[in-house]
């Protein structure tokens, strides 16, 4: 078996976890070397890489049987989690790898996997068979029509949180003959049928279902010069027989098919995108998806965006200034208490008032009412991961008002929120109050801790990280701020070497050699060299130098190398 076939076989079996690490690695690579004018100004985003790869995967046309999980999700087709505008879907993966660092770490197998995936090959084979048996000329032409021309791709998250469901919308002037032939094929082919009907601009438009592989079915419809493809029938149909149309979803698809361009761009306003087609690729993803649904707690950050044009990537963040409190994104107080060399560390402008409903609910379980905590806490908060800890045990740091007092409120909240049979252990020394409890988990014994020291509040499921923050605050350990020239405008910090350490530990802990020899071998052959390459790069920080005075606007997010 040659090297490429061996990679495909191992990657296919390892896909549930291997692609996850591809995502994490690629986030760091997006554009760290993209600027020929200034190597320090870089673009990209850790969270954005997940969206980038999901967008690349869009043309793979995923799908499954009609009564799959998508029906139970009840997707709101009018509000996608991500939107891709591209001059060519097929060129997107290659353009992503124009960054030297990306080529160094991911190499050519990245392209080979997506270009030779079983879904795309199955779809191509089905279209070729239909074209051959019915004497048609659009087998490969249909794929080129979608992949090699300008298109928009909207993506929605699945129950597992990944972007699995998508709609592709394109404008073409060769659709008339295709529609006529598709209608004839649907009457007599075993893989293509008429799934339903939509009303578009007063016309009746048939919706076709194409079963292109086992448990793989997609929908497509065309009207005038517009073609829309849905990755799964359940995005539009449901019910006991899978034939009941969702009226709201139908209206969204009808808008995408309409001749009026303002209707076609139905998704643009919620992403604050203009109507112009990009000269390259533009990928926007909502903060609610990136934050696993916690975005209401920092509503000022609405989305991230990545644009590729003329051989360079750049990133932007969508900021709603009306939801920022005074000084709500000044991070000057956070970085001086955060330990140096984080795998990844991000700050968000928390809306502490949004905690009130949760605190009210918790008050019924606490020894003291904890609602006042919402008024004591202020400014942004940080979440940081470190190579010496675990992926599920980040440390959270926030700031409270000076001389706020009320330490007992924090202890009451900790006792109620952290369950366990062991008693809570409280210690007080040198102006620091610390609570800890031993908790038995499926992953072993954990010792989560909460501490209050002056105006700093810190929590982690790994108590050792809490102690590290306290040591930094006492000036007994180096701080992340020691290498930051502008801590107030720094919103993120990534150390590739530390990140590689964290990824390596998590990956190999889930793949014990005795139980997962094949996947372990795949990790040794493909993941380990990439992590070794990642460790060679210096830390980078994300800088947001400007905020809108009012309203909502896209602001440039810079990546800058951190001098050691």
Coordinates of C-alpha atoms in Angstrom, one line a residue:
X1 CA 0.0 0.0 0.0
X2 CA 1.5 3.3 -1.0
X3 CA 1.9 6.2 1.4
X4 CA -1.2 8.2 0.3
X5 CA -3.5 5.1 0.3
X6 CA -2.2 4.2 3.8
X7 CA -2.9 7.7 5.0
X8 CA -6.4 7.7 3.7
X9 CA -7.2 4.3 5.3
X10 CA -5.8 5.4 8.7
X11 CA -7.4 8.8 8.5
X12 CA -10.7 7.4 7.7
X13 CA -10.7 5.1 10.7
X14 CA -9.2 7.8 12.9
X15 CA -11.4 10.6 11.6
X16 CA -13.5 11.3 14.7
X17 CA -10.4 12.4 16.7
X18 CA -7.7 13.0 14.1
X19 CA -9.7 15.7 12.3
X20 CA -10.3 17.4 15.7
X21 CA -6.5 17.8 16.1
X22 CA -6.2 18.9 12.5
X23 CA -8.7 21.6 13.4
X24 CA -6.8 22.7 16.5
X25 CA -3.4 22.8 14.7
X26 CA -4.8 24.6 11.7
X27 CA -6.2 27.3 13.9
X28 CA -2.7 28.3 14.8
X29 CA -1.5 28.2 11.2
X30 CA -4.2 30.3 9.5
X31 CA -2.0 33.3 8.7
X32 CA 0.9 33.6 11.0
X33 CA 3.2 34.3 8.0
X34 CA 0.8 35.8 5.6
X35 CA 2.0 39.4 5.5
X36 CA 5.0 40.2 3.3
X37 CA 5.2 43.7 4.7
X38 CA 5.3 42.9 8.3
X39 CA 5.9 39.4 9.7
X40 CA 4.7 40.5 13.1
X41 CA 1.2 41.4 12.0
X42 CA -0.6 38.2 11.5
X43 CA -4.1 37.1 11.0
X44 CA -6.2 34.1 12.0
X45 CA -7.9 32.7 15.1
X46 CA -7.8 29.5 17.1
X47 CA -11.5 29.1 17.2
X48 CA -11.8 30.2 13.6
X49 CA -9.9 27.2 12.3
X50 CA -12.8 25.0 13.2
X51 CA -15.0 27.0 10.9
X52 CA -12.4 27.1 8.2
X53 CA -12.1 23.4 8.1
X54 CA -15.9 23.0 8.3
X55 CA -16.2 25.3 5.3
X56 CA -13.7 23.2 3.4
X57 CA -15.7 20.1 4.2
X58 CA -18.9 21.7 2.9
X59 CA -18.4 20.5 -0.6
X60 CA -18.1 16.9 0.8
X61 CA -21.9 16.9 0.9
X62 CA -22.5 15.0 4.1
X63 CA -25.8 13.4 4.7
X64 CA -27.6 10.4 6.2
X65 CA -31.0 8.8 6.3
X66 CA -34.1 11.0 6.3
X67 CA -35.1 10.4 9.9
X68 CA -31.7 11.2 11.4
X69 CA -30.8 13.5 14.3
X70 CA -31.3 16.6 12.2
X71 CA -35.1 16.3 12.5
X72 CA -34.9 16.3 16.3
X73 CA -32.7 19.4 16.2
X74 CA -35.3 21.5 14.4
X75 CA -32.7 23.6 12.7
X76 CA -33.6 27.3 12.1
X77 CA -32.5 27.6 8.5
X78 CA -32.9 31.4 8.7
X79 CA -30.1 31.6 11.2
X80 CA -26.9 29.7 10.2
X81 CA -23.9 29.4 12.6
X82 CA -21.4 30.2 9.8
X83 CA -21.4 31.7 6.3
X84 CA -18.8 31.2 3.6
X85 CA -18.7 33.4 0.5
X86 CA -16.1 32.1 -2.0
X87 CA -15.0 32.5 -5.6
X88 CA -14.4 28.7 -5.7
X89 CA -15.1 26.0 -3.1
X90 CA -12.6 23.7 -4.8
X91 CA -9.8 26.2 -4.4
X92 CA -10.5 27.0 -0.7
X93 CA -8.4 24.1 0.7
X94 CA -5.4 25.0 -1.5
X95 CA -5.6 28.7 -0.6
X96 CA -5.6 27.8 3.0
X97 CA -2.3 26.1 2.6
X98 CA -0.6 29.0 0.9
X99 CA 0.7 29.9 4.4
X100 CA 4.2 28.4 4.8
X101 CA 3.5 27.3 8.3
X102 CA 0.4 25.5 7.2
X103 CA 2.3 23.6 4.6
X104 CA 5.0 22.7 7.1
X105 CA 2.5 21.2 9.6
X106 CA -0.4 19.8 7.6
X107 CA 1.4 19.0 4.3
X108 CA -0.2 17.6 1.2
X109 CA -2.2 14.9 2.9
X110 CA -4.6 17.5 4.1
X111 CA -5.6 18.2 0.6
X112 CA -5.6 14.6 -0.4
X113 CA -8.0 13.6 2.4
X114 CA -10.7 16.1 1.5
X115 CA -10.3 15.8 -2.3
X116 CA -10.6 12.0 -2.1
X117 CA -13.2 11.6 0.7
X118 CA -15.7 8.8 0.3
X119 CA -18.6 11.2 0.2
X120 CA -17.3 13.3 -2.7
X121 CA -16.2 10.1 -4.6
X122 CA -19.6 8.6 -4.0
X123 CA -21.4 11.6 -5.2
X124 CA -19.2 11.8 -8.3
X125 CA -19.8 8.1 -9.1
X126 CA -23.6 8.5 -8.7
X127 CA -23.7 11.5 -11.0
X128 CA -21.6 9.7 -13.6
X129 CA -23.8 6.6 -13.5
X130 CA -27.0 8.7 -13.9
X131 CA -25.5 10.7 -16.8
X132 CA -24.3 7.5 -18.5
X133 CA -27.5 5.5 -18.1
X134 CA -29.7 8.3 -19.2
X135 CA -27.4 9.7 -21.9
X136 CA -26.8 13.0 -20.2
X137 CA -23.9 15.3 -20.4
X138 CA -23.8 16.8 -16.9
X139 CA -22.2 14.2 -14.6
X140 CA -19.0 16.0 -13.8
X141 CA -20.4 19.3 -15.1
X142 CA -22.7 19.6 -12.1
X143 CA -19.9 19.1 -9.6
X144 CA -17.8 21.7 -11.4
X145 CA -20.8 24.1 -11.5
X146 CA -20.9 23.9 -7.7
X147 CA -17.2 23.6 -6.8
X148 CA -15.3 25.7 -9.4
X149 CA -17.5 28.8 -9.4
X150 CA -18.5 31.5 -6.9
X151 CA -20.8 30.2 -4.2
X152 CA -22.2 30.8 -0.7
X153 CA -22.3 28.1 1.9
X154 CA -24.3 28.4 5.1
X155 CA -23.6 26.0 7.9
X156 CA -25.5 24.8 11.0
X157 CA -24.3 22.9 14.0
X158 CA -25.4 19.3 14.8
X159 CA -26.3 17.9 18.2
X160 CA -22.6 17.2 18.8
X161 CA -21.7 20.8 18.2
X162 CA -19.9 20.3 14.9
X163 CA -20.9 22.1 11.7
X164 CA -22.5 19.1 9.8
X165 CA -25.5 20.6 8.0
X166 CA -25.1 23.1 5.2
X167 CA -26.7 24.7 2.2
X168 CA -24.9 25.7 -0.9
X169 CA -26.3 28.5 -3.1
X170 CA -24.9 29.4 -6.6
X171 CA -25.9 31.5 -9.5
X172 CA -25.5 29.9 -13.0
X173 CA -26.9 30.6 -16.5
X174 CA -26.8 26.9 -17.7
X175 CA -29.5 25.5 -15.4
X176 CA -32.5 25.3 -17.9
X177 CA -31.3 22.1 -19.6
X178 CA -30.2 20.6 -16.3
X179 CA -33.6 21.1 -14.8
X180 CA -35.4 19.6 -17.8
X181 CA -33.2 16.5 -17.7
X182 CA -33.4 16.2 -13.9
X183 CA -37.1 16.1 -14.1
X184 CA -37.1 13.3 -16.6
X185 CA -34.5 11.3 -14.6
X186 CA -36.4 11.7 -11.3
X187 CA -39.3 9.8 -12.9
X188 CA -37.4 6.6 -13.6
X189 CA -34.1 6.5 -11.7
X190 CA -33.6 4.6 -8.4
X191 CA -31.2 7.2 -6.9
X192 CA -33.1 10.4 -7.9
X193 CA -36.6 11.3 -7.0
X194 CA -38.9 14.3 -6.5
X195 CA -39.0 15.0 -2.7
X196 CA -41.4 17.9 -2.8
X197 CA -42.2 21.3 -4.1
X198 CA -41.6 25.0 -3.2
X199 CA -43.2 28.2 -4.3
X200 CA -40.6 30.7 -5.6
X201 CA -41.5 34.1 -7.1
X202 CA -45.0 32.6 -7.9
X203 CA -43.6 29.6 -9.6
X204 CA -43.8 25.9 -8.5
X205 CA -40.3 24.6 -8.1
X206 CA -39.6 20.8 -7.7
X207 CA -37.2 19.7 -5.0
X208 CA -35.1 16.7 -6.0
X209 CA -33.6 14.1 -3.7
X210 CA -30.4 12.3 -4.7
X211 CA -29.4 9.2 -2.8
X212 CA -25.7 9.0 -3.7
X213 CA -24.4 6.5 -1.1
X214 CA -25.5 4.4 1.8
X215 CA -27.4 6.7 4.2
X216 CA -26.3 9.7 2.1
X217 CA -29.1 11.8 0.6
X218 CA -29.0 15.4 -0.5
X219 CA -31.7 17.8 -1.8
X220 CA -31.4 20.3 -4.6
X221 CA -33.7 22.7 -6.3
X222 CA -33.2 25.3 -9.0
X223 CA -35.1 28.4 -10.3
X224 CA -34.0 30.7 -13.0
X225 CA -30.2 31.1 -12.6
X226 CA -30.2 29.9 -8.9
X227 CA -29.3 26.5 -7.6
X228 CA -29.5 25.5 -3.9
X229 CA -28.2 22.2 -2.4
X230 CA -29.1 21.0 1.1
X231 CA -26.9 18.4 2.8
X232 CA -29.8 16.5 4.4
X233 CA -33.5 16.0 3.6
X234 CA -34.4 16.7 7.2
X235 CA -33.4 20.3 6.8
X236 CA -36.5 20.8 4.8
X237 CA -38.8 17.8 5.4
X238 CA -39.8 15.8 8.5
X239 CA -42.8 14.0 10.0
X240 CA -43.5 10.3 10.3
X241 CA -43.0 9.7 6.6
X242 CA -40.3 12.3 6.1
X243 CA -42.5 14.2 3.6
X244 CA -43.9 17.0 5.7
X245 CA -42.4 20.3 4.7
X246 CA -41.2 22.8 7.3
X247 CA -42.8 26.1 6.2
X248 CA -40.2 28.3 7.8
X249 CA -37.3 26.4 6.2
X250 CA -39.2 26.4 2.9
X251 CA -39.3 30.2 3.0
X252 CA -35.6 30.4 3.6
X253 CA -34.8 28.1 0.7
X254 CA -37.3 30.0 -1.5
X255 CA -35.4 33.3 -0.7
X256 CA -32.1 31.7 -1.7
X257 CA -33.7 30.7 -5.0
X258 CA -35.4 34.0 -5.7
X259 CA -34.3 36.2 -8.6
X260 CA -34.1 39.3 -6.3
X261 CA -30.5 39.6 -5.1
X262 CA -31.6 41.2 -1.8
X263 CA -33.7 38.0 -1.1
X264 CA -30.8 35.8 -2.1
X265 CA -28.6 37.5 0.5
X266 CA -30.9 36.6 3.3
X267 CA -28.1 35.7 5.6
X268 CA -25.9 38.8 5.1
X269 CA -27.6 41.2 7.5
X270 CA -27.2 39.0 10.6
X271 CA -23.4 38.8 9.8
X272 CA -23.2 42.5 8.9
X273 CA -21.8 41.6 5.5
X274 CA -22.1 43.8 2.4
X275 CA -23.6 42.6 -0.9
X276 CA -20.4 42.5 -2.8
X277 CA -18.9 39.1 -3.8
X278 CA -15.5 38.6 -2.3
X279 CA -12.3 38.6 -4.4
X280 CA -11.3 35.3 -2.8
X281 CA -12.9 33.8 0.2
X282 CA -14.7 35.2 3.2
X283 CA -15.7 33.0 6.2
X284 CA -17.8 34.4 9.1
X285 CA -18.8 32.4 12.2
X286 CA -21.0 33.4 15.1
X287 CA -19.6 33.7 18.5
X288 CA -22.4 31.6 19.9
X289 CA -21.1 28.6 18.0
X290 CA -17.5 29.2 18.9
X291 CA -18.4 29.6 22.6
X292 CA -20.6 26.5 22.8
X293 CA -23.7 28.6 23.5
X294 CA -22.3 30.9 26.2
X295 CA -22.3 34.0 23.9
X296 CA -25.2 35.6 25.8
X297 CA -22.7 36.2 28.7
X298 CA -20.5 38.3 26.4
X299 CA -23.0 39.7 23.9
X300 CA -20.7 42.4 22.7
X301 CA -18.7 39.9 20.6
X302 CA -21.0 38.6 17.9
X303 CA -18.8 36.9 15.3
X304 CA -15.4 36.2 13.8
X305 CA -14.5 36.7 10.2
X306 CA -11.6 35.5 8.0
X307 CA -10.9 36.9 4.5
X308 CA -8.5 35.6 1.9
X309 CA -7.6 37.9 -1.0
X310 CA -4.5 38.4 -3.2
X311 CA -2.6 35.6 -1.4
X312 CA -3.1 36.8 2.2
X313 CA -5.4 36.1 5.1
X314 CA -6.8 38.6 7.6
X315 CA -9.2 38.3 10.5
X316 CA -11.8 40.6 12.0
X317 CA -14.2 40.5 15.0
X318 CA -17.8 41.8 15.0
X319 CA -18.2 44.0 18.0
X320 CA -21.5 45.5 19.3
X321 CA -20.4 48.6 21.1
X322 CA -23.9 49.2 22.6
X323 CA -23.4 46.0 24.7
X324 CA -20.0 47.0 26.1
X325 CA -20.0 48.5 29.5
X326 CA -17.5 51.3 30.3
X327 CA -14.0 49.9 30.1
X328 CA -15.6 46.5 29.3
X329 CA -12.8 45.2 27.1
X330 CA -9.7 46.7 28.9
X331 CA -7.6 43.6 29.7
X332 CA -4.8 45.4 31.6
X333 CA -5.9 43.9 34.9
X334 CA -6.0 40.3 33.7
X335 CA -2.7 39.5 32.0
X336 CA -0.5 40.5 35.0
X337 CA -2.1 37.7 37.1
X338 CA -2.1 35.0 34.5
X339 CA 0.7 32.5 34.4
X340 CA 3.1 32.7 31.5
X341 CA 3.3 30.3 28.5
X342 CA -0.4 29.3 28.2
X343 CA -1.4 26.8 25.5
X344 CA -4.2 29.2 24.7
X345 CA -5.7 32.1 26.6
X346 CA -8.6 34.3 25.6
X347 CA -10.5 37.2 27.3
X348 CA -14.1 38.2 26.6
X349 CA -16.1 41.3 27.7
X350 CA -18.5 39.6 30.1
X351 CA -21.9 41.1 30.7
X352 CA -22.1 40.3 34.4
X353 CA -25.8 41.4 34.6
X354 CA -26.5 38.3 32.4
X355 CA -25.5 36.1 35.4
X356 CA -28.4 37.3 37.5
X357 CA -30.9 34.6 36.3
X358 CA -28.4 31.9 37.1
X359 CA -27.5 33.4 40.4
X360 CA -31.1 33.7 41.4
X361 CA -31.6 30.0 40.6
X362 CA -28.5 29.1 42.6
X363 CA -29.7 31.1 45.6
X364 CA -32.1 28.4 46.5
X365 CA -29.2 26.0 47.0
X366 CA -26.7 28.3 48.7
X367 CA -26.4 29.2 52.4
X368 CA -26.4 32.9 51.5
X369 CA -28.0 34.8 48.6
X370 CA -25.4 35.1 45.9
X371 CA -27.2 37.6 43.6
X372 CA -24.9 40.5 44.7
X373 CA -22.0 38.8 43.0
X374 CA -23.4 40.1 39.6
X375 CA -22.8 43.7 40.8
X376 CA -19.4 43.0 42.4
X377 CA -17.7 41.5 39.3
X378 CA -16.6 43.9 36.5
X379 CA -14.7 44.1 33.3
X380 CA -13.6 41.2 31.1
X381 CA -12.8 37.6 32.2
X382 CA -10.1 35.2 30.9
X383 CA -10.2 31.5 30.2
X384 CA -6.8 29.8 29.8
X385 CA -5.5 26.3 29.1
X386 CA -2.0 25.2 30.1
X387 CA 0.2 22.3 28.8
X388 CA 0.7 20.9 32.3
X389 CA -3.0 20.5 32.9
X390 CA -5.9 19.1 30.8
X391 CA -8.2 20.3 28.1
X392 CA -11.3 20.0 30.4
X393 CA -9.6 22.0 33.2
X394 CA -9.0 25.6 32.1
X395 CA -8.5 28.3 34.7
X396 CA -10.9 31.3 34.8
X397 CA -9.9 34.7 36.1
X398 CA -12.1 37.7 36.7
X399 CA -11.9 41.1 38.5
X400 CA -14.2 42.4 41.2
X401 CA -14.7 45.9 42.4
X402 CA -12.0 47.2 44.8
X403 CA -12.8 46.5 48.5
X404 CA -16.0 44.7 47.5
X405 CA -15.8 42.3 50.4
X406 CA -18.4 39.5 50.7
X407 CA -16.0 36.6 50.5
X408 CA -18.6 34.4 52.1
X409 CA -20.8 34.8 49.0
X410 CA -18.1 33.1 46.9
X411 CA -17.7 30.3 49.3
X412 CA -21.4 29.7 49.4
X413 CA -21.6 29.6 45.6
X414 CA -18.6 27.2 45.4
X415 CA -20.2 24.8 47.9
X416 CA -23.5 24.7 46.0
X417 CA -22.0 24.5 42.5
X418 CA -19.3 21.9 43.2
X419 CA -21.0 18.8 44.4
X420 CA -19.2 16.0 46.3
X421 CA -19.3 13.9 49.4
X422 CA -16.2 15.4 50.9
X423 CA -16.5 18.6 52.8
X424 CA -15.3 21.9 51.4
X425 CA -11.9 22.9 52.7
X426 CA -11.5 26.6 53.3
X427 CA -8.1 28.3 54.0
X428 CA -7.3 32.0 54.7
X429 CA -3.8 33.4 54.6
X430 CA -2.2 36.7 53.6
X431 CA -5.3 38.2 52.2
X432 CA -6.3 35.2 50.2
X433 CA -9.4 33.1 50.8
X434 CA -9.4 29.7 49.0
X435 CA -12.0 26.9 48.8
X436 CA -11.3 23.4 47.6
X437 CA -13.3 20.1 47.4
X438 CA -12.2 16.6 46.3
X439 CA -14.6 15.2 43.7
X440 CA -14.7 11.7 42.3
X441 CA -15.1 11.7 38.5
X442 CA -15.0 9.1 35.7
X443 CA -11.6 10.5 34.8
X444 CA -10.2 10.1 38.3
X445 CA -10.1 12.3 41.4
X446 CA -10.3 16.1 40.8
X447 CA -9.7 19.0 43.2
X448 CA -11.5 22.0 41.9
X449 CA -10.7 25.3 43.7
X450 CA -11.9 28.9 44.0
X451 CA -9.9 31.7 45.4
X452 CA -10.4 35.4 46.1
X453 CA -7.3 37.6 46.5
X454 CA -7.9 41.4 46.6
X455 CA -9.7 42.3 43.4
X456 CA -8.9 38.9 41.7
X457 CA -11.3 36.0 41.5
X458 CA -9.9 32.7 40.1
X459 CA -11.5 29.2 39.6
X460 CA -10.4 26.0 38.0
X461 CA -11.3 22.3 38.1
X462 CA -7.6 21.8 38.5
X463 CA -6.7 23.4 41.9
X464 CA -3.0 23.6 40.9
X465 CA -3.8 26.2 38.3
X466 CA -5.5 28.3 40.9
X467 CA -2.4 28.2 43.0
X468 CA -0.3 29.2 40.0
X469 CA -2.4 32.3 39.5
X470 CA -2.0 33.2 43.1
X471 CA 1.7 32.7 42.9
X472 CA 1.9 35.1 39.9
X473 CA -0.2 37.6 41.9
X474 CA 2.4 37.4 44.7
X475 CA 5.2 38.0 42.2
X476 CA 6.6 34.6 42.9
X477 CA 6.1 33.3 39.3
X478 CA 6.3 35.0 35.8
X479 CA 3.2 36.5 34.4
X480 CA 1.8 36.3 30.8
X481 CA 1.9 40.1 30.8
X482 CA 5.8 40.1 31.1
X483 CA 6.1 39.7 27.4
X484 CA 3.1 41.8 26.3
X485 CA 3.8 45.4 25.2
X486 CA 0.1 46.3 25.2
X487 CA -1.8 44.1 27.6
X488 CA -4.9 46.3 27.6
X489 CA -5.6 45.6 23.9
X490 CA -4.4 41.9 24.0
X491 CA -7.5 39.6 23.7
X492 CA -5.7 36.3 23.2
X493 CA -2.4 34.6 23.6
X494 CA -1.2 31.3 22.2
X495 CA 2.1 29.4 22.8
X496 CA 2.4 26.7 20.1
X497 CA 4.9 24.6 22.1
X498 CA 2.6 24.5 25.1
X499 CA -0.4 23.9 22.9
X500 CA 1.4 20.9 21.2
X501 CA 2.1 19.5 24.7
X502 CA -1.6 19.7 25.6
X503 CA -2.8 18.2 22.3
X504 CA -0.3 15.4 22.6
X505 CA -1.4 14.5 26.1
X506 CA -5.1 14.5 25.3
X507 CA -4.7 12.5 22.1
X508 CA -2.5 9.8 23.5
X509 CA -4.6 9.5 26.7
X510 CA -7.6 8.6 24.6
X511 CA -5.7 6.1 22.5
X512 CA -4.0 3.5 24.8
X513 CA -1.7 1.4 22.7
X514 CA -3.1 -1.9 24.2
X515 CA -6.7 -1.1 23.2
X516 CA -6.4 1.2 20.1
X517 CA -3.3 0.0 18.3
X518 CA -4.4 1.1 14.8
X519 CA -5.4 4.6 15.8
X520 CA -2.3 4.9 18.0
X521 CA -0.2 4.0 15.0
X522 CA -2.0 6.6 13.0
X523 CA -1.3 9.2 15.7
X524 CA 2.4 8.2 15.8
X525 CA 2.8 8.5 12.0
X526 CA 0.7 11.6 11.3
X527 CA 0.0 13.6 14.5
X528 CA 3.4 13.4 16.2
X529 CA 5.4 15.0 13.3
X530 CA 2.9 17.8 13.0
X531 CA 3.1 18.6 16.7
X532 CA 6.9 18.5 16.5
X533 CA 6.7 21.1 13.7
X534 CA 4.3 23.2 15.8
X535 CA 6.6 23.4 18.7
X536 CA 9.2 25.3 16.7
X537 CA 7.1 28.4 16.5
X538 CA 7.1 31.4 18.9
X539 CA 4.0 32.6 20.9
X540 CA 1.5 34.8 19.3
X541 CA -1.0 37.3 20.7
X542 CA -4.3 38.5 19.3
X543 CA -4.7 42.3 19.4
X544 CA -7.9 44.3 19.1
X545 CA -6.6 47.9 18.9
X546 CA -10.0 49.6 18.2
X547 CA -13.6 49.3 19.2
X548 CA -16.6 51.0 17.5
X549 CA -17.8 54.1 19.1
X550 CA -21.4 52.9 18.8
X551 CA -23.4 50.3 16.9
X552 CA -22.0 47.1 15.5
X553 CA -19.0 46.9 13.2
X554 CA -16.2 44.6 12.0
X555 CA -12.8 45.5 13.6
X556 CA -9.4 44.2 12.6
X557 CA -8.0 41.4 14.7
X558 CA -4.2 41.4 14.4
X559 CA -1.8 38.5 15.2
X560 CA 1.6 39.6 16.5
X561 CA 4.6 37.5 17.3
X562 CA 5.6 37.8 21.0
X563 CA 9.3 38.5 21.6
X564 CA 10.8 36.0 24.1

